[in-house]
Short mmCIF file of N, CA, C and O in Angstrom, two decimals:
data_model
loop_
_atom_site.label_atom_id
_atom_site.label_comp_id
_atom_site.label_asym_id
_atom_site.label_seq_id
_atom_site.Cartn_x
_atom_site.Cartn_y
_atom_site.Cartn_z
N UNK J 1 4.36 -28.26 -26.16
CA UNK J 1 5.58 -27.59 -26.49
C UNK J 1 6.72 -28.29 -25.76
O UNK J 1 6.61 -28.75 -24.62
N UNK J 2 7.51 -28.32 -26.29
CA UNK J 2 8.97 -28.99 -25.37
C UNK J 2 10.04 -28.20 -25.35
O UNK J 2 10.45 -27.39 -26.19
N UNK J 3 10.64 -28.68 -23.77
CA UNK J 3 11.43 -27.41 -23.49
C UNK J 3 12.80 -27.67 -24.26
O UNK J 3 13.13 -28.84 -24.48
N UNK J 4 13.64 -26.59 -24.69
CA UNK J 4 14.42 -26.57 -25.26
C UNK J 4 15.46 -25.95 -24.46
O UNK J 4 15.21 -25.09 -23.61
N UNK J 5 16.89 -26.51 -24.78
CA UNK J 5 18.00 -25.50 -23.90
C UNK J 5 17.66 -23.93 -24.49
O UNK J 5 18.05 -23.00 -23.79
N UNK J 6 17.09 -23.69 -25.50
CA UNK J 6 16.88 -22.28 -25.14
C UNK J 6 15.56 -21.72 -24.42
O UNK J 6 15.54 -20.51 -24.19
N UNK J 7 14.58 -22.41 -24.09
CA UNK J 7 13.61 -22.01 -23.12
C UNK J 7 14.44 -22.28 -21.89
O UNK J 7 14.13 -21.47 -21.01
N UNK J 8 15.40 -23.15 -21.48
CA UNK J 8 15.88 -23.25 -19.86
C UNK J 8 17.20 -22.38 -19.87
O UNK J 8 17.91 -22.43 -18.86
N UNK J 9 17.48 -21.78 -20.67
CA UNK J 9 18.64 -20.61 -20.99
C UNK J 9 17.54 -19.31 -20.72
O UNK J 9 18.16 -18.67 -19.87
N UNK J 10 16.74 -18.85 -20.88
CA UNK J 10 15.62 -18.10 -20.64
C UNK J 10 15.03 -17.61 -19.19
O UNK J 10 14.90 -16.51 -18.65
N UNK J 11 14.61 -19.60 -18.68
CA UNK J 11 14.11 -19.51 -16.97
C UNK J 11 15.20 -19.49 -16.39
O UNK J 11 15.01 -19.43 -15.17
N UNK J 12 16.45 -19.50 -16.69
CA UNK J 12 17.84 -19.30 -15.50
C UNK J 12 18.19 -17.71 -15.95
O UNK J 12 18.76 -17.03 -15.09
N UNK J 13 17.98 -17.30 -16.80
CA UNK J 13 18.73 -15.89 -16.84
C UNK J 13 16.95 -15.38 -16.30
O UNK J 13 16.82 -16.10 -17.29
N UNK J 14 16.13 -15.10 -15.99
CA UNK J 14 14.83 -14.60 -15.48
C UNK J 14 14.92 -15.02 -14.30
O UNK J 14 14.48 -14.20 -13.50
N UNK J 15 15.41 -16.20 -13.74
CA UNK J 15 15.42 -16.38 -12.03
C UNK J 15 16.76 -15.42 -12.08
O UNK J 15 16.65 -14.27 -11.63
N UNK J 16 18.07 -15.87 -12.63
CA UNK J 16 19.05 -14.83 -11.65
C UNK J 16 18.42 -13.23 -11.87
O UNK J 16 18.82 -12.61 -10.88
N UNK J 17 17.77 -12.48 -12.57
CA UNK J 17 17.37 -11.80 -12.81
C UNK J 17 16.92 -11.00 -11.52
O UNK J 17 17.25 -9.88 -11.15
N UNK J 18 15.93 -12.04 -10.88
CA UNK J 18 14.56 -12.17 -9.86
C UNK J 18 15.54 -11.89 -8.84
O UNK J 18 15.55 -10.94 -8.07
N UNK J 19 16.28 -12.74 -8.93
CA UNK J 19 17.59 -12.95 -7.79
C UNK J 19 18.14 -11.64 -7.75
O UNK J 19 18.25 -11.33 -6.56
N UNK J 20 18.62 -10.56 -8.62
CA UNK J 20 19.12 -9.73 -8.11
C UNK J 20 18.53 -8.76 -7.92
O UNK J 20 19.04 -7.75 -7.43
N UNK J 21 16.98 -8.89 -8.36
CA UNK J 21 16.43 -7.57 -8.01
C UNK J 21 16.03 -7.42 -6.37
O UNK J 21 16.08 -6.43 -5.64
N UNK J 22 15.68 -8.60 -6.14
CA UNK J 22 15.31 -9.10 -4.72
C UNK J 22 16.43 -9.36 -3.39
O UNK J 22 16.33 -9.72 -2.21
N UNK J 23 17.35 -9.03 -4.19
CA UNK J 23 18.75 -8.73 -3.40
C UNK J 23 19.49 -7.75 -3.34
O UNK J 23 20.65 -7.73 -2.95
N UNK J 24 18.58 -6.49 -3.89
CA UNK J 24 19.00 -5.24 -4.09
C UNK J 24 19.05 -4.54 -3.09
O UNK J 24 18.56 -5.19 -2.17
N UNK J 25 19.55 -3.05 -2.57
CA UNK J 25 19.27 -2.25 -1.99
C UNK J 25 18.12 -1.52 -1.74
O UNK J 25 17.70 -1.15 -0.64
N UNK J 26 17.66 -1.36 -2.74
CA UNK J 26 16.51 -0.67 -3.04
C UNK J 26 15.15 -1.54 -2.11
O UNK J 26 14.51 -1.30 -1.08
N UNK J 27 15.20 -2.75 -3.28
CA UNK J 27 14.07 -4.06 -2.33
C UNK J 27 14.25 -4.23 -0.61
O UNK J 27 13.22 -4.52 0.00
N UNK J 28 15.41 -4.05 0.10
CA UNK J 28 15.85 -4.52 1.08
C UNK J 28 15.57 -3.42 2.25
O UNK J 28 15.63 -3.69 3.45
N UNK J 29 15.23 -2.02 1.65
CA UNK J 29 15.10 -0.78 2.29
C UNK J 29 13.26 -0.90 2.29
O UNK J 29 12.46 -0.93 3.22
N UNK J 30 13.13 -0.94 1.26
CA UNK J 30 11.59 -1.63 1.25
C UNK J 30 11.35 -2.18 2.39
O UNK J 30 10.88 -1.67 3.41
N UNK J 31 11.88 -3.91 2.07
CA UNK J 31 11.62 -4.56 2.69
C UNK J 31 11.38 -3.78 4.50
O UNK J 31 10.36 -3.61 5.17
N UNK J 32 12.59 -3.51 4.70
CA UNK J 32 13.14 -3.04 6.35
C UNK J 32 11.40 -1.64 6.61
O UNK J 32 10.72 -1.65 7.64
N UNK J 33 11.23 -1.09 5.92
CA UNK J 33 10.40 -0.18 5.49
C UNK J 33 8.94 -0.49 5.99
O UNK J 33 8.19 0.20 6.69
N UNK J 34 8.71 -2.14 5.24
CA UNK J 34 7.36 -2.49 5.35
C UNK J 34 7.57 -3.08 6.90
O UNK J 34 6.76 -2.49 7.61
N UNK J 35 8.08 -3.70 7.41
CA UNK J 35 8.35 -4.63 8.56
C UNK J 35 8.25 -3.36 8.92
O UNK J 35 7.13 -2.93 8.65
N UNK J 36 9.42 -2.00 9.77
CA UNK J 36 8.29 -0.87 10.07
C UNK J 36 6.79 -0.52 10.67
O UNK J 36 6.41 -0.23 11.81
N UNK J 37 6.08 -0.69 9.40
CA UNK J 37 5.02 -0.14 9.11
C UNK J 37 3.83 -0.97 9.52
O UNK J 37 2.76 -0.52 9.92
N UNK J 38 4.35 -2.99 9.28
CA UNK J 38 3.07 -4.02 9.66
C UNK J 38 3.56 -4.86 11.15
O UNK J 38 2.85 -5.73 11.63
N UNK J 39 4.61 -4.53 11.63
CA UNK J 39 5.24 -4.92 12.76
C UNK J 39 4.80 -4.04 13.86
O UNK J 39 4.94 -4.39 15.04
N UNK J 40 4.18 -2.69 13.45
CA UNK J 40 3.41 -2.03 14.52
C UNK J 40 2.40 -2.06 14.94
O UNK J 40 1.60 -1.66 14.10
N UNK J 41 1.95 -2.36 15.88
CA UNK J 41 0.70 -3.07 15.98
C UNK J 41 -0.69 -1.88 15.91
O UNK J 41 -1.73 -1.95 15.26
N UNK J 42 -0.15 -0.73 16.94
CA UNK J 42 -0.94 0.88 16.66
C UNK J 42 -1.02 1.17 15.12
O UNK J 42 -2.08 1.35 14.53
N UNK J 43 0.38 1.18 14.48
CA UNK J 43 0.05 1.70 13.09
C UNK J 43 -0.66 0.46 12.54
O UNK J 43 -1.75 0.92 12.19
N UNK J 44 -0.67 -0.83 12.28
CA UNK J 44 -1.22 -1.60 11.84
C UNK J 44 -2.95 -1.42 11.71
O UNK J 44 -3.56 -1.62 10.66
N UNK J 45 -3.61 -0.99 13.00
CA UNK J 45 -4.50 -0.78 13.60
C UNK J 45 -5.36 0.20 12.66
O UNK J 45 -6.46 -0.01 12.16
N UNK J 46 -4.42 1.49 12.57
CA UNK J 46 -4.95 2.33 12.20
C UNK J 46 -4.93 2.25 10.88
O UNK J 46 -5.89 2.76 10.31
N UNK J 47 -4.10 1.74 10.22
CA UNK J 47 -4.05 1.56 8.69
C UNK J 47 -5.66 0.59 8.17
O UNK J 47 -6.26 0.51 7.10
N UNK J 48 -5.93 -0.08 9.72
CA UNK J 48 -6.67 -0.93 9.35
C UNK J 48 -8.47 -0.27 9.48
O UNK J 48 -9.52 -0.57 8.91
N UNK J 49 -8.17 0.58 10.35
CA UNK J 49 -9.40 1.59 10.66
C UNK J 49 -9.42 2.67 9.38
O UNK J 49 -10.44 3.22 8.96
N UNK J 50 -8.46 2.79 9.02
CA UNK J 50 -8.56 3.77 7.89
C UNK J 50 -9.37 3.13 6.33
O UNK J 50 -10.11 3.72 5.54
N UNK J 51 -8.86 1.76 6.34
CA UNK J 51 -9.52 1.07 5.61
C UNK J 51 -10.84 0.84 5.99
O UNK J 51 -11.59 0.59 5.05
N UNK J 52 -11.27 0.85 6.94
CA UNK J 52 -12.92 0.77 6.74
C UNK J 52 -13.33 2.18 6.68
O UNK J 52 -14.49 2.29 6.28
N UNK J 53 -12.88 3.03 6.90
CA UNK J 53 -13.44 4.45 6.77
C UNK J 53 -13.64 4.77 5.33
O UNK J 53 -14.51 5.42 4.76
N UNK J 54 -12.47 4.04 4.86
CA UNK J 54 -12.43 3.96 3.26
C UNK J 54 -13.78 3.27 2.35
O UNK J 54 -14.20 3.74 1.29
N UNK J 55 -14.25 2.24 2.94
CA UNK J 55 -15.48 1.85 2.97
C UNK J 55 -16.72 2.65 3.06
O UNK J 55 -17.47 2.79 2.09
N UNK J 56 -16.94 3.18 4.24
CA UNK J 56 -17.94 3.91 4.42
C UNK J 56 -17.88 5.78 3.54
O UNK J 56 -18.63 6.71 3.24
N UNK J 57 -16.69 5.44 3.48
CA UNK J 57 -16.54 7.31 2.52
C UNK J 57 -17.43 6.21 1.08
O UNK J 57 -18.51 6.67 0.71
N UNK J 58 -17.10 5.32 0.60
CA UNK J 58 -17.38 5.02 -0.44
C UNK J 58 -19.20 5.06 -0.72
O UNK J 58 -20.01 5.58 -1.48
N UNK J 59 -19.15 4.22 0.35
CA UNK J 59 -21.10 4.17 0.67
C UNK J 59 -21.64 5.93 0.70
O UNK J 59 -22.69 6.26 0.14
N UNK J 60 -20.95 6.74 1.28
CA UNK J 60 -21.18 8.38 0.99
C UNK J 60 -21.75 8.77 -0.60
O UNK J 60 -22.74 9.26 -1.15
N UNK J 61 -20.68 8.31 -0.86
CA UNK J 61 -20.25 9.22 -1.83
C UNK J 61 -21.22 8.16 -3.34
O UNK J 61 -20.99 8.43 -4.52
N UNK J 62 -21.77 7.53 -3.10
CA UNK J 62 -22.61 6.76 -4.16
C UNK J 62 -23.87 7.76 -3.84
O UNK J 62 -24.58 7.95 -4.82
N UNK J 63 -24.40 8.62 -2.30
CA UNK J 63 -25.30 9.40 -2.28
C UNK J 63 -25.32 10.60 -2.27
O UNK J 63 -26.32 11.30 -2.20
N UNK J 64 -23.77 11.08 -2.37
CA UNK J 64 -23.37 12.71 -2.00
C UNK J 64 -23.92 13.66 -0.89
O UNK J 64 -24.26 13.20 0.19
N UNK J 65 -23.97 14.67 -1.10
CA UNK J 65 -24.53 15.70 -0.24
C UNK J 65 -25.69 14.86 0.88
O UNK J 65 -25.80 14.83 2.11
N UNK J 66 -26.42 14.26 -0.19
CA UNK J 66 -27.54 13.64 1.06
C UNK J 66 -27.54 12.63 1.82
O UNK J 66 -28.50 12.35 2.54
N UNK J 67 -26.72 12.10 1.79
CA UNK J 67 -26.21 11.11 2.55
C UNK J 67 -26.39 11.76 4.43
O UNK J 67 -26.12 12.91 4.81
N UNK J 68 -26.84 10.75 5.19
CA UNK J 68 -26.58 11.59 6.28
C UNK J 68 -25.61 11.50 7.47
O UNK J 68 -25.74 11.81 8.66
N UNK J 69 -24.56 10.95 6.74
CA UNK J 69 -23.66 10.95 7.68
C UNK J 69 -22.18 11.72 6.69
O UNK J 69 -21.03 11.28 6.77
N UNK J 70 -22.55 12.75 5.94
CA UNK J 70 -21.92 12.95 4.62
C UNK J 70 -20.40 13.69 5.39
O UNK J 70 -19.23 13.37 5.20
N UNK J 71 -21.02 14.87 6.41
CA UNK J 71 -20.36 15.90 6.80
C UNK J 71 -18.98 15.00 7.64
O UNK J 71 -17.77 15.13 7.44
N UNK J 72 -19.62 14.17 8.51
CA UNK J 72 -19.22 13.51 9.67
C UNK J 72 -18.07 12.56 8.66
O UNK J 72 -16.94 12.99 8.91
N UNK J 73 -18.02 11.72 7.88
CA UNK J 73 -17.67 10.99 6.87
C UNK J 73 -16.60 11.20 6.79
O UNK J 73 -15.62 10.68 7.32
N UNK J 74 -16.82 12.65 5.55
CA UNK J 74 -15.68 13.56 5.08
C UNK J 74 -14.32 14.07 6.27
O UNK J 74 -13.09 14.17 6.36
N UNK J 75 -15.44 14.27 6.91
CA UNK J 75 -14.39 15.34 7.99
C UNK J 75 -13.31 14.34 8.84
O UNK J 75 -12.22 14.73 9.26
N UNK J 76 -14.01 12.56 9.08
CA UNK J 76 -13.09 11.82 10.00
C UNK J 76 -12.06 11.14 8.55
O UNK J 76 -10.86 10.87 8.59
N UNK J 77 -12.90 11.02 7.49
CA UNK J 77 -11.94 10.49 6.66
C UNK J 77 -10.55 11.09 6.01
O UNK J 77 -9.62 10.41 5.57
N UNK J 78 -10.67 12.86 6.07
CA UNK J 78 -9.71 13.58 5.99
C UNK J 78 -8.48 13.73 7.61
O UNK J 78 -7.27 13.94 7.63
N UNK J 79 -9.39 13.52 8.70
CA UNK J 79 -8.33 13.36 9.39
C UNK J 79 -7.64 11.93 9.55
O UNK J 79 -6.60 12.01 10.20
N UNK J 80 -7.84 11.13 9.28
CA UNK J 80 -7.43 9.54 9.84
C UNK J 80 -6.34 9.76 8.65
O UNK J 80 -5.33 9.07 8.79
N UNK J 81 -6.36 10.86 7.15
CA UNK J 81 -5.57 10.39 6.02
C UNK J 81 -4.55 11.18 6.78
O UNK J 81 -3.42 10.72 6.64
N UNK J 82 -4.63 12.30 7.58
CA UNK J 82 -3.64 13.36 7.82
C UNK J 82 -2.75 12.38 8.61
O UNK J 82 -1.62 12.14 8.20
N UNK J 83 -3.10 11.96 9.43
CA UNK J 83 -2.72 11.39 10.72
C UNK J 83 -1.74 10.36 10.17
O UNK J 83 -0.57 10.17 10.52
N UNK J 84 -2.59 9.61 9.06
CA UNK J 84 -1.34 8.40 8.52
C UNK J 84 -0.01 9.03 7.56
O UNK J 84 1.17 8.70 7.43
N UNK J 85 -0.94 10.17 6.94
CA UNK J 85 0.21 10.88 6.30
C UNK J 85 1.66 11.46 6.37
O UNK J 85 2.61 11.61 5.60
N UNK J 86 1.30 11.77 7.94
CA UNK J 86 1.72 12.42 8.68
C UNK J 86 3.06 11.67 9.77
O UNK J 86 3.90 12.31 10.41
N UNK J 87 2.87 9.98 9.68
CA UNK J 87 3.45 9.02 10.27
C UNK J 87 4.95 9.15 9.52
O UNK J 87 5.08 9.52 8.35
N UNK J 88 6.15 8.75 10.45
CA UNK J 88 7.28 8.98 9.40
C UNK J 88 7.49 7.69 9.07
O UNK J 88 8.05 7.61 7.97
N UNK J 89 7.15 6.11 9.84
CA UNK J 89 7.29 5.18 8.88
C UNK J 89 6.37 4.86 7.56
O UNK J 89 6.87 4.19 6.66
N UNK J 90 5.50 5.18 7.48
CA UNK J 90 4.21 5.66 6.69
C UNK J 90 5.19 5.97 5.44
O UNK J 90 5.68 5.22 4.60
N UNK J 91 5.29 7.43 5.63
CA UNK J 91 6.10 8.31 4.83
C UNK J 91 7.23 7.08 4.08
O UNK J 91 7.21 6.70 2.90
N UNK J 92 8.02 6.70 4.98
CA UNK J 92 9.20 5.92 4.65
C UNK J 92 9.38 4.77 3.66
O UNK J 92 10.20 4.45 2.80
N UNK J 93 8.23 4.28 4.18
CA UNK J 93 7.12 3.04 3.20
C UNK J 93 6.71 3.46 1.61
O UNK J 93 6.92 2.67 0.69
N UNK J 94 6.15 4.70 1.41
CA UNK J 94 5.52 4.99 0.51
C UNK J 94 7.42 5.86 -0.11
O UNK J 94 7.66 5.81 -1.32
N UNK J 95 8.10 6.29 0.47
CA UNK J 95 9.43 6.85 -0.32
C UNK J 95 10.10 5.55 -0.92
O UNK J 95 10.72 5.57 -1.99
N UNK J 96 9.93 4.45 -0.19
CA UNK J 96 10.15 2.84 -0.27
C UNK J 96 10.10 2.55 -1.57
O UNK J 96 10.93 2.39 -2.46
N UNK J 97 8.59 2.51 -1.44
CA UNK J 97 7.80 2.46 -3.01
C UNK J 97 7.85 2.85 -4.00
O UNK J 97 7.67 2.11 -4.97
N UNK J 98 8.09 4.15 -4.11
CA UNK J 98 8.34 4.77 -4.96
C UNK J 98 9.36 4.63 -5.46
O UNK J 98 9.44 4.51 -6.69
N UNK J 99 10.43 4.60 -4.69
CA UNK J 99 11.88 3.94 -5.04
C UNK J 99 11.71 2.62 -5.94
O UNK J 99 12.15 2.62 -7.09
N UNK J 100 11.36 1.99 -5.64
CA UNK J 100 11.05 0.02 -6.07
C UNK J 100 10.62 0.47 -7.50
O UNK J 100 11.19 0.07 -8.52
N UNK J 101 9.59 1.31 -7.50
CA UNK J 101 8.80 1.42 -9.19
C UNK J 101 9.82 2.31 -10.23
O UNK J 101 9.78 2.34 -11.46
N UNK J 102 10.42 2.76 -9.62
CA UNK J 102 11.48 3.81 -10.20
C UNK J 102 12.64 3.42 -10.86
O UNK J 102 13.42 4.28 -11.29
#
């Protein structure tokens, strides 16, 4: 295929495009948002412990009830979610997000 001034009339209006979404308010509150959230090294930590808990709920729950670490599982995997839930850059991150898709 060969490019034509209207395929490079196309990739310049789609980069400035890129350009202003990424220079928005919205992206930039994000941005400030995530730095927050992976610049902490505790919250980092725990986001990162929560992810393997996330793991092992999974290995649970392929055996349910009989699993024998089912009770224990459930019960740390509901608190580690409270705890992050509960974080206000956490919170801030995910209002972030929601914003960006919106």
């Amino acid at each position: 295929m060969m490019m034509t001034d209207e395929w490079m009339s196309i990739i310049e209006q789609s980069e400035t495009l890129s350009d202003m979404l990424l220079s928005s308010e919205i992206i930039q509150e994000y941005r400030r948002a995530n730095h927050a959230v992976y610049s902490n090294k505790s919250l980092a930590k725990a986001i990162y412990d929560f992810t393997n808990m996330k793991e092992r709920y999974e290995e649970v729950q392929r055996f349910g009830r009989y699993h024998p670490d089912y009770k224990t599982v459930m019960k740390d995997i509901r608190i580690q979610k409270r705890e992050l839930d509960m974080n206000e850059h956490i919170a801030a991150l995910r209002l972030a997000e929601n914003d960006v898709q919106s």
